[in-house]
Short mmCIF file of C-alpha atoms (C1' of nucleotides) in Angstrom, two decimals:
data_model
loop_
_atom_site.label_atom_id
_atom_site.label_comp_id
_atom_site.label_asym_id
_atom_site.label_seq_id
_atom_site.Cartn_x
_atom_site.Cartn_y
_atom_site.Cartn_z
CA MET A 1 93.05 114.93 110.36
CA THR A 2 89.57 115.85 109.84
CA ASP A 3 86.75 114.61 112.49
CA GLY A 4 87.14 113.46 115.72
CA PHE A 5 90.03 110.74 115.11
CA ASN A 6 93.62 110.03 116.35
CA ALA A 7 96.43 111.18 114.20
CA THR A 8 98.48 108.42 115.58
CA GLN A 9 96.63 105.62 114.89
CA PRO A 10 95.30 104.51 110.39
CA ILE A 11 91.54 106.51 110.03
CA TYR A 12 90.57 103.35 109.02
CA LEU A 13 91.39 101.09 112.16
CA GLN A 14 89.25 103.60 114.13
CA LEU A 15 86.57 103.80 111.87
CA LEU A 16 86.23 100.23 112.45
CA GLN A 17 86.11 100.47 116.41
CA LYS A 18 83.90 102.79 115.73
CA VAL A 19 81.99 100.38 114.43
CA ILE A 20 81.98 97.66 117.01
CA ILE A 21 81.87 99.29 119.29
CA GLN A 22 77.68 100.19 118.03
CA ILE A 23 77.65 96.85 117.48
CA VAL A 24 78.82 95.88 121.31
CA ARG A 25 76.11 98.42 122.30
CA GLY A 26 73.32 97.22 120.60
CA ASP A 27 72.81 100.71 118.32
CA LEU A 28 73.37 98.46 115.54
CA LYS A 29 71.53 94.75 115.78
CA THR A 30 72.03 92.01 114.76
CA GLY A 31 70.82 91.62 110.62
CA GLU A 32 71.21 95.38 110.63
CA LYS A 33 72.80 97.84 107.64
CA LEU A 34 75.47 99.30 108.07
CA PRO A 35 75.53 102.71 106.26
CA SER A 36 77.49 102.37 103.05
CA VAL A 37 80.67 103.00 101.89
CA ARG A 38 80.19 106.44 100.03
CA GLU A 39 77.40 107.34 102.71
CA LEU A 40 79.67 106.96 106.04
CA GLY A 41 82.90 108.64 103.88
CA ALA A 42 80.21 111.32 103.73
CA GLN A 43 79.74 111.51 107.03
CA PHE A 44 83.23 111.16 108.66
CA LYS A 45 84.64 113.18 105.87
CA VAL A 46 86.58 110.39 104.75
CA ASN A 47 87.66 108.47 101.56
CA PRO A 48 85.17 106.10 100.86
CA ASN A 49 88.52 103.78 100.04
CA THR A 50 88.69 104.52 103.92
CA VAL A 51 85.44 102.68 104.86
CA GLN A 52 86.35 100.06 102.02
CA ARG A 53 89.55 98.89 103.94
CA ALA A 54 87.68 99.26 107.72
CA TYR A 55 84.29 97.04 106.03
CA ALA A 56 87.07 94.06 104.28
CA GLU A 57 88.65 93.92 108.27
CA LEU A 58 85.13 93.24 109.51
CA GLU A 59 83.91 91.30 106.99
CA ARG A 60 87.44 89.35 107.71
CA LEU A 61 86.73 89.19 111.79
CA ALA A 62 82.68 88.16 110.86
CA VAL A 63 81.29 90.61 112.50
CA VAL A 64 79.04 91.89 109.17
CA GLU A 65 78.09 89.85 105.56
CA THR A 66 78.65 91.97 102.41
CA ARG A 67 75.69 91.01 99.23
CA ARG A 68 77.29 92.56 96.22
CA GLY A 69 74.56 94.97 95.03
CA LEU A 70 73.01 95.41 98.64
CA GLY A 71 75.36 96.96 101.32
CA THR A 72 77.30 95.92 104.42
CA PHE A 73 75.07 94.35 106.93
CA VAL A 74 75.51 92.99 110.99
CA THR A 75 76.70 89.23 111.15
CA GLU A 76 73.06 87.63 112.04
CA ASP A 77 75.15 85.16 114.05
CA LYS A 78 73.90 86.14 117.95
CA ALA A 79 76.15 83.56 119.52
CA CYS A 80 79.81 85.42 117.84
CA LEU A 81 77.77 88.44 119.00
CA ASN A 82 77.76 88.01 122.47
CA GLN A 83 81.59 86.62 122.27
CA LEU A 84 82.88 89.14 120.59
CA ARG A 85 81.56 91.30 123.55
CA GLU A 86 82.54 89.33 126.92
CA GLN A 87 86.21 88.54 124.17
CA LEU A 88 86.48 92.90 123.55
CA LYS A 89 85.24 93.41 127.74
CA HIS A 90 87.99 90.85 128.66
CA GLU A 91 90.98 92.22 126.66
CA LYS A 92 90.52 96.00 127.30
CA ILE A 93 90.29 94.37 131.13
CA ASP A 94 93.20 92.20 130.55
CA THR A 95 95.13 95.67 128.63
CA PHE A 96 94.43 98.51 131.97
CA ILE A 97 95.30 95.74 134.36
CA GLN A 98 98.77 95.25 132.62
CA ASP A 99 98.67 98.53 131.92
CA MET A 100 99.08 99.62 135.17
CA LYS A 101 100.82 97.48 136.80
CA GLU A 102 103.81 98.00 134.17
CA MET A 103 103.21 101.11 135.87
CA GLY A 104 103.95 100.96 139.15
CA PHE A 105 100.74 100.45 140.10
CA ASN A 106 99.27 97.54 142.34
CA ALA A 107 95.32 95.59 143.23
CA VAL A 108 94.61 98.51 145.72
CA GLU A 109 95.76 101.51 143.54
CA ILE A 110 94.15 100.39 141.09
CA ILE A 111 90.42 99.16 142.58
CA ALA A 112 90.44 102.82 144.84
CA GLY A 113 92.25 104.74 141.71
CA LEU A 114 89.18 103.52 139.75
CA SER A 115 86.71 103.43 143.11
CA GLU A 116 87.14 107.14 142.62
CA HIS A 117 86.98 107.99 139.59
CA LEU A 118 83.41 106.09 138.98
CA ASN A 119 82.25 107.53 142.11
CA ASP A 120 81.96 111.29 140.08
CA LYS A 121 80.37 109.68 136.94
CA SER A 122 76.75 109.11 136.12
CA ASN A 123 76.23 105.79 136.31
CA MET B 1 108.28 96.72 112.54
CA THR B 2 111.66 94.95 114.18
CA ASP B 3 110.74 94.54 117.98
CA GLY B 4 108.33 94.13 119.80
CA PHE B 5 106.54 97.86 118.41
CA ASN B 6 102.73 98.31 117.54
CA ALA B 7 102.61 98.62 113.71
CA THR B 8 100.20 101.37 114.19
CA GLN B 9 102.01 104.12 116.15
CA PRO B 10 104.76 105.20 115.54
CA ILE B 11 107.79 104.37 116.62
CA TYR B 12 108.67 107.21 118.08
CA LEU B 13 105.88 107.31 119.79
CA GLN B 14 105.89 104.04 121.34
CA LEU B 15 109.71 104.53 122.59
CA LEU B 16 108.49 107.59 124.47
CA GLN B 17 105.63 105.80 126.12
CA LYS B 18 108.31 102.90 127.37
CA VAL B 19 111.11 105.55 128.97
CA ILE B 20 107.48 106.89 130.32
CA ILE B 21 106.85 103.82 131.90
CA GLN B 22 110.53 103.10 133.29
CA ILE B 23 111.05 106.42 134.86
CA VAL B 24 106.78 106.06 136.29
CA ARG B 25 108.05 102.34 137.95
CA GLY B 26 110.90 104.52 139.21
CA ASP B 27 113.46 102.06 136.86
CA LEU B 28 115.18 105.67 135.92
CA LYS B 29 115.48 106.96 138.93
CA THR B 30 115.76 111.12 139.60
CA GLY B 31 118.87 112.96 137.50
CA GLU B 32 119.62 109.96 136.13
CA LYS B 33 121.48 109.21 132.78
CA LEU B 34 118.75 107.62 129.86
CA PRO B 35 120.71 105.49 127.49
CA SER B 36 122.38 107.73 124.50
CA VAL B 37 120.15 108.15 121.06
CA ARG B 38 122.95 105.33 119.68
CA GLU B 39 123.10 102.95 122.08
CA LEU B 40 118.84 103.20 122.21
CA GLY B 41 118.51 103.02 119.10
CA ALA B 42 121.02 99.98 119.17
CA GLN B 43 119.31 98.08 122.11
CA PHE B 44 115.90 98.48 119.97
CA LYS B 45 116.95 97.59 116.50
CA VAL B 46 116.03 101.40 115.10
CA ASN B 47 117.71 104.69 114.15
CA PRO B 48 118.80 106.78 116.01
CA ASN B 49 117.52 109.15 114.70
CA THR B 50 114.16 108.02 115.77
CA VAL B 51 114.73 107.59 118.73
CA GLN B 52 116.12 111.24 119.06
CA ARG B 53 112.71 112.38 118.01
CA ALA B 54 111.57 110.02 121.84
CA TYR B 55 113.95 112.20 123.06
CA ALA B 56 112.72 115.56 121.78
CA GLU B 57 109.15 115.23 122.67
CA LEU B 58 110.47 114.28 125.56
CA GLU B 59 112.70 117.37 127.16
CA ARG B 60 109.26 119.12 125.51
CA LEU B 61 107.39 117.16 128.56
CA ALA B 62 110.08 118.74 130.35
CA VAL B 63 110.10 115.19 132.33
CA VAL B 64 114.21 115.00 130.62
CA GLU B 65 117.28 117.38 130.05
CA THR B 66 119.48 117.38 127.47
CA ARG B 67 123.01 118.36 128.33
CA ARG B 68 124.81 119.20 124.55
CA GLY B 69 127.48 116.19 124.83
CA LEU B 70 127.38 115.16 128.03
CA GLY B 71 123.89 113.08 127.50
CA THR B 72 119.91 112.77 128.36
CA PHE B 73 118.64 112.81 132.64
CA VAL B 74 115.49 112.30 134.37
CA THR B 75 114.74 116.06 135.12
CA GLU B 76 115.80 116.70 138.71
CA ASP B 77 112.39 117.73 139.45
CA LYS B 78 110.16 115.48 141.91
CA ALA B 79 107.67 117.09 142.01
CA CYS B 80 107.45 116.67 138.39
CA LEU B 81 107.58 113.05 138.53
CA ASN B 82 105.34 112.48 140.99
CA GLN B 83 102.71 114.32 138.76
CA LEU B 84 103.34 112.84 135.98
CA ARG B 85 103.17 109.54 137.33
CA GLU B 86 99.69 110.76 139.21
CA GLN B 87 98.47 112.06 136.11
CA LEU B 88 99.24 109.00 134.39
CA LYS B 89 97.94 106.96 136.44
CA HIS B 90 94.28 108.83 135.94
CA GLU B 91 94.36 109.47 132.49
CA LYS B 92 94.24 105.77 131.91
CA ILE B 93 91.80 104.89 134.42
CA ASP B 94 89.43 107.69 132.98
CA THR B 95 89.98 106.12 129.20
CA PHE B 96 89.43 102.82 130.59
CA ILE B 97 86.25 103.68 132.21
CA GLN B 98 85.04 105.46 129.76
CA ASP B 99 85.97 102.92 126.82
CA MET B 100 83.65 100.12 128.97
CA LYS B 101 80.73 102.35 129.33
CA GLU B 102 81.40 103.05 125.31
CA MET B 103 80.97 99.49 125.43
CA GLY B 104 78.39 99.51 127.03
CA PHE B 105 79.29 97.66 130.61
CA ASN B 106 77.85 99.42 133.73
CA ALA B 107 80.21 100.09 136.33
CA VAL B 108 79.49 96.92 138.49
CA GLU B 109 81.09 95.17 135.73
CA ILE B 110 83.38 97.52 135.28
CA ILE B 111 84.27 96.23 138.85
CA ALA B 112 82.89 92.55 138.40
CA GLY B 113 85.84 92.28 135.73
CA LEU B 114 88.40 93.57 137.35
CA SER B 115 88.46 91.42 140.35
CA GLU B 116 88.04 88.44 137.43
CA HIS B 117 90.84 89.50 136.38
CA LEU B 118 93.06 90.65 139.45
CA ASN B 119 92.51 87.27 141.08
CA ASP B 120 94.19 85.21 138.11
CA LYS B 121 96.92 87.49 138.49
CA SER B 122 100.00 87.76 140.98
CA ASN B 123 99.87 90.63 143.18
"C1'" DA C 1 64.58 96.52 79.92
"C1'" DA C 2 66.53 100.31 82.47
"C1'" DT C 3 67.84 102.64 87.34
"C1'" DG C 4 70.09 103.27 90.87
"C1'" DG C 5 72.70 102.63 94.98
"C1'" DT C 6 75.81 98.94 96.72
"C1'" DG C 7 80.46 96.73 97.62
"C1'" DT C 8 84.62 96.26 94.71
"C1'" DA C 9 89.30 96.83 92.34
"C1'" DC C 10 92.59 99.89 89.56
"C1'" DT C 11 95.69 103.85 88.73
"C1'" DA C 12 97.72 107.70 90.99
"C1'" DT C 13 98.85 111.47 94.11
"C1'" DT C 14 99.52 113.66 98.96
"C1'" DA C 15 101.46 113.16 103.64
"C1'" DA C 16 103.91 111.83 106.97
"C1'" DT C 17 106.84 107.20 108.82
"C1'" DA C 18 110.93 104.81 109.53
"C1'" DT C 19 115.66 105.01 107.43
"C1'" DA C 20 120.58 105.29 105.87
"C1'" DG C 21 124.28 107.69 106.19
"C1'" DT C 22 127.16 112.31 107.03
"C1'" DA C 23 127.90 116.26 109.61
"C1'" DC C 24 129.14 119.21 113.41
"C1'" DA C 25 128.71 121.28 118.42
"C1'" DC C 26 129.37 120.87 122.96
"C1'" DC C 27 131.78 118.71 127.03
"C1'" DA C 28 134.79 115.61 130.73
"C1'" DA C 29 138.59 113.40 130.27
"C1'" DA C 30 142.87 111.40 128.96
"C1'" DT D 1 145.65 120.05 123.78
"C1'" DT D 2 143.40 115.62 121.67
"C1'" DT D 3 140.34 111.59 122.08
"C1'" DG D 4 135.42 109.77 122.60
"C1'" DG D 5 131.05 109.89 123.33
"C1'" DT D 6 126.80 113.06 123.41
"C1'" DG D 7 123.10 115.70 120.89
"C1'" DT D 8 121.86 117.94 117.15
"C1'" DA D 9 120.77 118.27 111.74
"C1'" DC D 10 120.35 118.41 107.25
"C1'" DT D 11 119.96 115.29 102.74
"C1'" DA D 12 118.02 111.77 100.63
"C1'" DT D 13 114.94 107.20 99.94
"C1'" DA D 14 111.82 103.41 101.30
"C1'" DT D 15 107.47 101.96 103.21
"C1'" DT D 16 102.54 103.16 103.76
"C1'" DA D 17 97.69 105.63 104.43
"C1'" DA D 18 95.01 109.09 102.90
"C1'" DT D 19 92.80 110.63 99.16
"C1'" DA D 20 91.75 111.78 94.04
"C1'" DG D 21 89.42 109.78 90.48
"C1'" DT D 22 87.58 106.10 87.49
"C1'" DA D 23 85.20 101.90 86.57
"C1'" DC D 24 82.92 97.38 86.62
"C1'" DA D 25 79.48 94.29 88.99
"C1'" DC D 26 75.77 93.12 91.19
"C1'" DC D 27 71.16 93.34 92.60
"C1'" DA D 28 66.03 95.38 94.21
"C1'" DT D 29 63.36 97.81 92.06
"C1'" DT D 30 60.62 100.70 89.05
#
DNA sequence: AATGGTGTACTATTAATATAGTACACCAAA
DNA sequence: TTTGGTGTACTATATTAATAGTACACCATT
């Protein structure tokens, strides 16, 4: 709609993924405070309600904890975050392989094509 | 909604992808007739209008041709289909690598994790 | 005690998707 | 020529996402 969002998926889900990526990368560390719903809403030119919906979902996933009147914080549970990172990695790889095989590519083609792309880019 | 569809993306787009996969796999061959909008609608328990929207988009992509009163057919242009297959492969690989790196995984981790998953499954 | 920033809840409106239903144009085959 | 299957177009309705606006509860700081 406004900025860097895919029109075919709810914004709150894309917002949720952006935050999760930041956590998995380590850009948002354990216990660190997230931007307020109003602040993040302003940053992405999106309604605060939409941000809140993403935050609520993040809390449901136990990735963040909210303290009324204080803000929303990344969970202190490092094991949970490590598990999240591993889980996301496996899911991503799994769906990738599944999709590729569904399109008729075999393991050799996948590895070959992947090596090409990895060589093209910077590590 | 009904059967095997993701609720976070329009059905007509998911339908479009299903057809494209069938074409790329070779299950739907050059010049072959697609199911009618009514037939496919019944098969997926979806409104014919939704199917038609997917078919219209497929025609815009030049992968199918529609002949009024006859039906919708896979394009005769084999070069176009080969190009489509290659394009989809590269796009899929590219977004996969991009996503993985965005989450903080490097080339080594990607290859390693991928090899594990490929060994788990049947080739 | 007062203030300001925070999460949260609620109503109302708009836009897009999916659906239902109907109708028409086109073409091959009987 | 008629029939049946096809794509296509149109109206109308229900649902969901996003937005706008308002209000309240909570808590650290002053």
